[in-house]
XYZ file of C-alpha atoms in Angstrom:
152
model
C 39.998 -16.265 -123.424
C 37.564 -19.142 -123.475
C 38.091 -22.356 -125.371
C 35.419 -21.479 -127.952
C 37.036 -18.074 -128.676
C 40.456 -19.708 -129.006
C 39.045 -22.351 -131.367
C 37.328 -19.613 -133.404
C 40.595 -17.688 -133.761
C 42.422 -20.835 -134.863
C 39.779 -21.658 -137.466
C 39.784 -18.111 -138.866
C 43.602 -18.202 -138.988
C 43.386 -21.540 -140.766
C 40.877 -20.193 -143.291
C 43.064 -17.142 -143.943
C 46.065 -19.433 -144.464
C 44.086 -21.597 -146.902
C 42.929 -18.502 -148.804
C 46.492 -17.197 -149.017
C 47.788 -20.577 -150.231
C 45.016 -20.762 -152.841
C 45.887 -17.311 -154.198
C 49.614 -18.174 -154.312
C 48.840 -21.373 -156.217
C 46.679 -19.555 -158.764
C 49.384 -16.898 -159.211
C 51.967 -19.599 -159.952
C 49.631 -21.161 -162.529
C 49.226 -17.885 -164.443
C 51.727 -16.489 -166.917
C 54.418 -14.335 -165.283
C 53.916 -10.598 -164.894
C 56.863 -9.844 -167.196
C 55.113 -11.736 -169.996
C 51.889 -9.759 -169.501
C 53.817 -6.488 -169.576
C 55.710 -7.586 -172.717
C 52.409 -8.427 -174.400
C 50.920 -5.070 -173.376
C 54.029 -3.257 -174.661
C 53.708 -4.875 -178.087
C 49.972 -4.096 -178.226
C 50.667 -0.478 -177.265
C 53.404 -0.179 -179.911
C 51.191 -1.633 -182.641
C 48.171 0.504 -181.742
C 50.353 3.603 -181.452
C 51.723 3.018 -184.944
C 48.266 2.986 -186.598
C 47.849 5.938 -188.975
C 51.335 7.225 -188.055
C 53.725 4.970 -189.954
C 53.238 3.011 -193.200
C 51.212 -0.190 -192.940
C 54.223 -2.310 -193.783
C 56.019 -1.102 -190.686
C 52.898 -1.645 -188.579
C 52.687 -5.246 -189.828
C 56.390 -5.714 -189.117
C 55.813 -4.450 -185.557
C 52.857 -6.816 -185.250
C 55.237 -9.672 -186.093
C 56.640 -9.190 -182.587
C 53.657 -11.305 -181.492
C 55.372 -14.367 -183.016
C 58.126 -14.630 -180.351
C 55.533 -13.823 -177.688
C 53.363 -16.686 -178.921
C 56.316 -19.091 -178.883
C 57.222 -17.918 -175.372
C 53.623 -18.381 -174.211
C 53.541 -21.981 -175.421
C 56.923 -22.683 -173.821
C 55.635 -21.268 -170.522
C 52.448 -23.283 -170.902
C 54.460 -26.495 -171.313
C 56.117 -25.899 -167.932
C 52.786 -26.241 -166.147
C 52.333 -29.646 -164.551
C 49.024 -30.261 -166.356
C 46.475 -28.475 -168.462
C 43.823 -26.824 -166.407
C 40.174 -26.372 -167.167
C 39.103 -22.894 -168.109
C 37.643 -20.948 -165.226
C 34.238 -19.391 -165.614
C 34.819 -15.721 -166.208
C 33.441 -13.367 -163.629
C 31.531 -10.191 -164.356
C 34.508 -8.284 -163.009
C 36.818 -9.957 -165.540
C 34.432 -9.291 -168.418
C 34.039 -5.655 -167.349
C 37.800 -5.097 -167.399
C 38.068 -6.921 -170.744
C 35.329 -4.807 -172.335
C 36.960 -1.655 -171.002
C 40.250 -2.782 -172.549
C 38.576 -3.300 -175.934
C 36.965 0.146 -175.662
C 40.327 1.774 -174.840
C 42.032 0.090 -177.776
C 39.214 1.150 -180.100
C 39.351 4.725 -178.818
C 43.127 4.790 -179.260
C 42.661 4.165 -182.976
C 40.756 7.474 -183.194
C 43.625 9.443 -181.649
C 46.001 10.266 -184.493
C 48.991 12.109 -183.023
C 50.395 15.011 -185.006
C 53.951 15.165 -183.676
C 56.660 12.861 -182.414
C 56.002 13.937 -178.814
C 52.322 13.097 -179.139
C 53.206 9.685 -180.583
C 55.404 9.031 -177.550
C 52.675 10.310 -175.223
C 50.089 8.093 -176.891
C 52.378 5.051 -176.593
C 53.150 5.659 -172.934
C 49.528 6.425 -172.035
C 48.267 3.379 -173.904
C 50.867 1.144 -172.248
C 50.003 2.397 -168.753
C 46.238 2.103 -169.206
C 46.424 -1.323 -170.846
C 48.884 -2.592 -168.217
C 46.524 -1.455 -165.461
C 43.573 -3.168 -167.152
C 45.569 -6.348 -167.807
C 46.664 -6.561 -164.168
C 43.037 -6.100 -163.088
C 41.911 -8.803 -165.516
C 44.589 -11.159 -164.221
C 43.508 -10.481 -160.636
C 39.864 -11.128 -161.512
C 40.902 -14.372 -163.239
C 42.788 -15.518 -160.134
C 39.849 -14.647 -157.878
C 37.454 -16.566 -160.140
C 39.790 -19.564 -160.197
C 40.158 -19.516 -156.383
C 36.376 -19.183 -155.938
C 35.815 -22.056 -158.362
C 38.276 -24.255 -156.491
C 36.445 -23.549 -153.236
C 33.126 -24.451 -154.885
C 34.528 -27.767 -156.140
C 35.640 -28.697 -152.633
C 32.260 -27.867 -151.094
C-alpha cells in the first residue's frame, strides 16, 4: 500500500468517526425513545376513543398529555443549553404530513366492536410510532447536516 492510499484510508476512517460522533451527539440531544413512544401511545389512545366512548372520557384520556408535557419540560431542563431549531428537511416534512394524514384518516374509521377498537388502537400506535421514529431520524440527519454546514 502506498503512502497516499494509507493516508486516504485514514482520512475516510476519520470522517466516518466524525459522522458517527455527530449522530451520537444529536441522539443524546433529542428526547428519549421511551418518551416518544409514550407520546405516540397517548395519541393513539385518544384518536382510538373518538366516536367510540363519550366525549368526557375522551377529554379525560387527553389529560394524559399533562404529565407528558411536564416530563418533556423536565427532560428539556437537563440539556446543557437551549439549541437553535434546525431547518426541517423535506424528508421530515413528508413524514410529518403523512402522520397528519394518518391521524385524520383514523378519525373516519369508527370501529363497531371491542376487537376492532383494539385493532384500531394497535394499528394506529404501530403506524404512528414508525412515522415518529422516521421523523426523529430525519430531524437528527438535518441537525447533523446543519452542524457540518456551520463548520464549513
